[in-house]
mmCIF file of C-alpha atoms in Angstrom:
data_model
loop_
_atom_site.group_PDB
_atom_site.id
_atom_site.type_symbol
_atom_site.label_atom_id
_atom_site.label_comp_id
_atom_site.label_asym_id
_atom_site.label_seq_id
_atom_site.Cartn_x
_atom_site.Cartn_y
_atom_site.Cartn_z
ATOM 1 C CA MET A 858 35.490 10.147 139.533
ATOM 2 C CA PRO A 859 32.944 9.342 142.465
ATOM 3 C CA ARG A 860 31.316 11.068 144.554
ATOM 4 C CA PRO A 861 32.433 9.647 148.078
ATOM 5 C CA SER A 862 31.064 8.440 150.764
ATOM 6 C CA THR A 863 29.340 10.101 153.803
ATOM 7 C CA GLU A 864 31.568 7.838 155.865
ATOM 8 C CA GLU A 865 34.219 8.990 153.312
ATOM 9 C CA ARG A 866 33.199 12.111 153.506
ATOM 10 C CA ILE A 867 32.163 12.174 157.433
ATOM 11 C CA GLU A 868 36.035 11.589 158.199
ATOM 12 C CA TYR A 869 37.025 14.169 156.189
ATOM 13 C CA LEU A 870 35.215 16.753 157.556
ATOM 14 C CA LEU A 871 36.325 15.698 160.923
ATOM 15 C CA ASP A 872 40.165 15.991 160.119
ATOM 16 C CA ARG A 873 39.319 19.089 158.683
ATOM 17 C CA THR A 874 37.571 20.844 161.082
ATOM 18 C CA GLU A 875 40.463 19.581 164.238
ATOM 19 C CA ILE A 876 42.717 20.932 161.497
ATOM 20 C CA PHE A 877 41.219 23.876 161.504
ATOM 21 C CA ASP A 878 40.595 24.428 165.215
ATOM 22 C CA LEU A 879 44.452 23.970 165.305
ATOM 23 C CA VAL A 880 45.403 26.067 163.384
ATOM 24 C CA ARG A 881 43.192 28.653 165.246
ATOM 25 C CA TYR A 882 44.103 27.658 169.176
ATOM 26 C CA GLU A 883 47.718 28.146 168.120
ATOM 27 C CA ARG A 884 47.722 31.457 166.798
ATOM 28 C CA LEU A 885 45.383 31.710 170.113
ATOM 29 C CA CYS A 886 47.541 30.478 172.638
ATOM 30 C CA ARG A 887 51.203 32.688 171.009
ATOM 31 C CA ASP A 888 48.353 35.860 171.506
ATOM 32 C CA ILE A 889 48.006 35.060 174.932
ATOM 33 C CA LYS A 890 51.244 33.858 176.280
ATOM 34 C CA ASP A 891 50.237 29.806 176.839
ATOM 35 C CA TRP A 892 53.519 28.746 175.783
ATOM 36 C CA ASP A 893 52.101 25.111 176.824
ATOM 37 C CA GLY A 894 49.148 25.851 174.730
ATOM 38 C CA LEU A 895 51.405 26.679 171.264
ATOM 39 C CA VAL A 896 54.808 23.999 172.136
ATOM 40 C CA GLY A 897 51.777 21.216 172.512
ATOM 41 C CA SER A 898 50.152 21.861 169.377
ATOM 42 C CA TYR A 899 53.318 20.756 166.810
ATOM 43 C CA VAL A 900 55.118 17.546 167.152
ATOM 44 C CA PRO A 901 57.978 18.256 168.765
ATOM 45 C CA GLY A 902 61.478 20.136 166.850
ATOM 46 C CA SER A 903 58.577 21.087 164.555
ATOM 47 C CA HIS A 904 60.624 24.605 162.004
ATOM 48 C CA VAL A 905 59.451 27.569 161.867
ATOM 49 C CA ARG A 906 59.933 30.441 160.588
ATOM 50 C CA THR A 907 58.802 34.425 160.711
ATOM 51 C CA THR A 908 59.993 37.851 159.619
ATOM 52 C CA TRP A 909 62.443 38.059 163.003
ATOM 53 C CA PHE A 910 62.936 34.241 163.644
ATOM 54 C CA ASP A 911 63.907 31.389 162.232
ATOM 55 C CA GLY A 912 64.050 28.062 164.558
ATOM 56 C CA THR A 913 61.858 25.112 166.655
ATOM 57 C CA ILE A 914 58.912 25.768 167.560
ATOM 58 C CA GLU A 915 60.208 24.901 171.374
ATOM 59 C CA GLU A 916 62.731 27.926 171.278
ATOM 60 C CA PHE A 917 60.201 29.933 169.053
ATOM 61 C CA ALA A 918 57.783 29.990 172.176
ATOM 62 C CA ALA A 919 60.576 30.522 174.030
ATOM 63 C CA ALA A 920 61.457 34.089 172.351
ATOM 64 C CA SER A 921 58.594 34.987 172.227
ATOM 65 C CA LYS A 922 58.241 34.866 175.707
ATOM 66 C CA ALA A 923 61.542 37.090 176.071
ATOM 67 C CA LYS A 924 59.453 39.568 172.861
ATOM 68 C CA MET A 925 56.204 40.211 174.815
ATOM 69 C CA SER A 926 57.510 40.398 177.983
ATOM 70 C CA SER A 927 59.813 43.582 176.800
ATOM 71 C CA GLY A 928 56.199 45.524 175.523
ATOM 72 C CA SER A 929 55.818 43.414 171.547
ATOM 73 C CA ALA A 930 51.829 42.769 171.991
ATOM 74 C CA GLY A 931 51.024 41.837 168.559
ATOM 75 C CA LYS A 932 48.101 40.263 167.652
ATOM 76 C CA HIS A 933 46.782 37.609 164.957
ATOM 77 C CA TRP A 934 43.637 37.240 163.645
ATOM 78 C CA ILE A 935 43.434 33.749 161.005
ATOM 79 C CA PHE A 936 40.941 32.308 159.064
ATOM 80 C CA PRO A 937 41.428 28.573 157.716
ATOM 81 C CA ALA A 938 40.812 28.255 154.173
ATOM 82 C CA LYS A 939 42.819 25.951 152.584
ATOM 83 C CA LEU A 940 43.695 22.069 153.485
ATOM 84 C CA HIS A 941 45.358 19.381 151.149
ATOM 85 C CA MET A 942 44.938 16.193 153.040
ATOM 86 C CA LYS A 943 46.959 12.390 151.986
ATOM 87 C CA ASP A 944 47.924 9.601 154.747
ATOM 88 C CA GLY A 945 47.728 11.784 158.176
ATOM 89 C CA ARG A 946 49.576 15.284 156.737
ATOM 90 C CA ALA A 947 48.003 17.221 155.530
ATOM 91 C CA THR A 948 49.428 21.575 154.805
ATOM 92 C CA CYS A 949 46.941 24.133 156.300
ATOM 93 C CA GLU A 950 47.198 27.793 154.482
ATOM 94 C CA SER A 951 44.789 30.574 156.377
ATOM 95 C CA PRO A 952 44.254 33.971 154.982
ATOM 96 C CA ALA A 953 45.361 36.461 157.749
ATOM 97 C CA TYR A 954 45.890 40.099 160.214
ATOM 98 C CA ILE A 955 49.578 40.500 162.028
ATOM 99 C CA PHE A 956 48.522 43.595 164.152
ATOM 100 C CA ASP A 957 50.224 45.623 167.037
ATOM 101 C CA ARG A 958 50.421 49.548 168.770
ATOM 102 C CA LEU A 959 53.711 50.383 169.373
ATOM 103 C CA THR A 960 55.315 52.926 169.838
ATOM 104 C CA PHE A 961 58.798 54.741 167.963
ATOM 105 C CA GLU A 962 59.932 58.025 169.270
ATOM 106 C CA GLY A 963 57.051 58.387 171.197
ATOM 107 C CA VAL A 964 54.357 58.589 168.460
ATOM 108 C CA GLU A 965 51.594 55.474 168.943
ATOM 109 C CA PHE A 966 50.581 54.126 165.453
ATOM 110 C CA ASP A 967 49.341 51.477 164.338
ATOM 111 C CA PHE A 968 50.457 48.285 162.076
ATOM 112 C CA MET A 969 48.818 45.822 160.327
ATOM 113 C CA ALA A 970 50.386 43.388 157.877
ATOM 114 C CA HIS A 971 48.000 41.418 155.107
ATOM 115 C CA VAL A 972 49.072 37.965 155.132
ATOM 116 C CA ARG A 973 48.824 33.726 153.480
ATOM 117 C CA PHE A 974 50.260 30.950 156.744
ATOM 118 C CA HIS A 975 50.821 28.268 156.061
ATOM 119 C CA SER A 976 51.345 24.702 158.308
ATOM 120 C CA ARG A 977 52.428 21.200 157.834
ATOM 121 C CA ALA A 978 50.581 19.667 160.203
ATOM 122 C CA LEU A 979 50.693 15.155 161.217
ATOM 123 C CA LEU A 980 48.461 13.125 162.638
ATOM 124 C CA THR A 981 49.719 10.948 165.177
ATOM 125 C CA ASP A 982 48.369 9.497 168.349
ATOM 126 C CA ASP A 983 47.525 12.136 169.834
ATOM 127 C CA GLY A 984 45.362 13.810 166.591
ATOM 128 C CA TRP A 985 45.911 16.501 164.448
ATOM 129 C CA ARG A 986 49.456 18.524 165.589
ATOM 130 C CA LEU A 987 51.090 20.854 163.415
ATOM 131 C CA ASN A 988 55.064 20.316 162.052
ATOM 132 C CA SER A 989 55.366 23.309 160.474
ATOM 133 C CA PHE A 990 54.478 27.493 160.218
ATOM 134 C CA GLU A 991 55.264 29.705 157.015
ATOM 135 C CA GLY A 992 54.500 33.208 156.829
ATOM 136 C CA ILE A 993 53.711 34.730 152.979
ATOM 137 C CA TYR A 994 53.020 38.087 153.245
ATOM 138 C CA ALA A 995 51.035 40.752 151.363
ATOM 139 C CA ARG A 996 51.280 44.135 151.708
ATOM 140 C CA ASP A 997 51.127 46.032 155.508
ATOM 141 C CA SER A 998 50.485 49.706 156.416
ATOM 142 C CA LEU A 999 51.677 51.213 159.920
ATOM 143 C CA LEU A 1000 49.300 54.739 160.903
ATOM 144 C CA PRO A 1001 49.413 57.215 163.865
ATOM 145 C CA VAL A 1002 46.903 56.857 166.315
ATOM 146 C CA ASN A 1003 47.180 60.756 166.002
ATOM 147 C CA PRO A 1004 46.334 62.014 163.370
ATOM 148 C CA ALA A 1005 48.772 65.387 163.040
ATOM 149 C CA ASP A 1006 50.901 62.479 164.589
ATOM 150 C CA THR A 1007 54.476 61.768 161.786
ATOM 151 C CA LEU A 1008 55.779 58.732 161.354
ATOM 152 C CA PRO A 1009 59.290 57.756 162.776
ATOM 153 C CA ILE A 1010 60.322 56.157 159.856
ATOM 154 C CA ASP A 1011 63.273 55.680 158.805
ATOM 155 C CA TRP A 1012 62.980 55.099 154.760
ATOM 156 C CA ASP A 1013 66.637 54.022 154.551
ATOM 157 C CA ILE A 1014 65.013 50.774 156.258
ATOM 158 C CA VAL A 1015 62.328 50.498 154.807
ATOM 159 C CA ASN A 1016 63.249 51.076 151.220
ATOM 160 C CA ALA A 1017 65.651 48.467 151.874
ATOM 161 C CA MET A 1018 62.904 45.649 152.578
ATOM 162 C CA ARG A 1019 60.950 44.300 150.023
ATOM 163 C CA PRO A 1020 57.086 45.222 149.170
ATOM 164 C CA SER A 1021 55.238 42.814 150.695
ATOM 165 C CA TYR A 1022 56.251 42.744 153.990
ATOM 166 C CA ARG A 1023 58.047 46.299 154.301
ATOM 167 C CA PHE A 1024 56.630 47.790 156.931
ATOM 168 C CA ILE A 1025 56.683 44.580 159.517
ATOM 169 C CA GLY A 1026 60.221 44.807 158.129
ATOM 170 C CA PHE A 1027 60.918 48.005 159.324
ATOM 171 C CA CYS A 1028 60.064 47.882 163.167
ATOM 172 C CA GLN A 1029 61.865 44.692 163.060
ATOM 173 C CA VAL A 1030 64.833 46.373 162.157
ATOM 174 C CA TYR A 1031 64.222 49.212 164.229
ATOM 175 C CA ARG A 1032 63.901 46.866 167.322
ATOM 176 C CA ASP A 1033 67.089 45.410 166.021
ATOM 177 C CA TYR A 1034 65.582 41.958 164.590
ATOM 178 C CA GLU A 1035 67.499 40.503 161.743
ATOM 179 C CA VAL A 1036 65.160 40.437 158.783
ATOM 180 C CA SER A 1037 65.416 38.375 156.034
ATOM 181 C CA GLN A 1038 64.647 38.856 152.475
ATOM 182 C CA GLU A 1039 63.710 35.556 151.065
ATOM 183 C CA LEU A 1040 60.551 34.824 153.018
ATOM 184 C CA LEU A 1041 57.648 33.606 150.769
ATOM 185 C CA GLY A 1042 55.405 36.849 149.442
ATOM 186 C CA ASP A 1043 53.388 37.479 146.378
ATOM 187 C CA ASP A 1044 56.080 40.038 144.856
ATOM 188 C CA ARG A 1045 58.546 36.325 144.537
ATOM 189 C CA PRO A 1046 56.796 33.954 142.894
ATOM 190 C CA ASP A 1047 59.515 32.456 141.874
ATOM 191 C CA LEU A 1048 60.373 31.591 146.133
ATOM 192 C CA LEU A 1049 56.311 30.535 146.262
ATOM 193 C CA GLU A 1050 56.434 28.301 143.594
ATOM 194 C CA THR A 1051 58.554 26.269 144.341
ATOM 195 C CA PHE A 1052 57.709 26.676 147.881
ATOM 196 C CA TYR A 1053 54.535 24.917 146.997
ATOM 197 C CA ALA A 1054 56.066 22.214 144.665
ATOM 198 C CA ALA A 1055 57.465 20.843 147.710
ATOM 199 C CA GLU A 1056 55.196 21.098 150.249
ATOM 200 C CA GLN A 1057 52.552 18.904 147.314
ATOM 201 C CA LYS A 1058 55.406 16.589 147.031
ATOM 202 C CA TRP A 1059 55.626 16.400 151.528
ATOM 203 C CA VAL A 1060 51.680 15.737 151.135
ATOM 204 C CA GLU A 1061 52.272 13.325 148.719
ATOM 205 C CA THR A 1062 54.579 10.986 149.515
ATOM 206 C CA GLY A 1063 55.766 11.617 153.198
ATOM 207 C CA GLU A 1064 59.207 13.686 151.070
#
């Protein structure tokens, strides 16, 4: 295969930079409560799914605002890495961390999840915008802030969760959120195979 021209390589790098910057910007807007910036990162009506939410970006922003006003302060570090792009469509997958400091039953603890975030992106008249957001879960953990404390864990809830998100699932259920057992995760390669095939088809054909 012939090497792309300098112009083609520059165009690709500019698009990649814009998409990678957008992916980082979107998570930062959520974490610092910039709701206009969060919604503006997406095509209107884009689908968002997390452990605690499944709906549109507009609904996600409203739900996040309510959740964070009640004391939840979860944060995200995200590292865009894999890009597939064609004809104004793209998918971007990014290794990431989700972390929070919570207090249950008077015990303060740190939560950490190792995940990948996957988004579709569309080239619009205003530049690239995200068209979806999906978490892919790998593993997670809880640690007490004071090592002398015992974690307030309901093991019945934890053991009912999938291995890839058992502790974040516990934290969400404890706070009265419903958690699907069909989220994407490394412990369910069957779900990932179907998901990636659909994402590949969308980039290639738009369908």
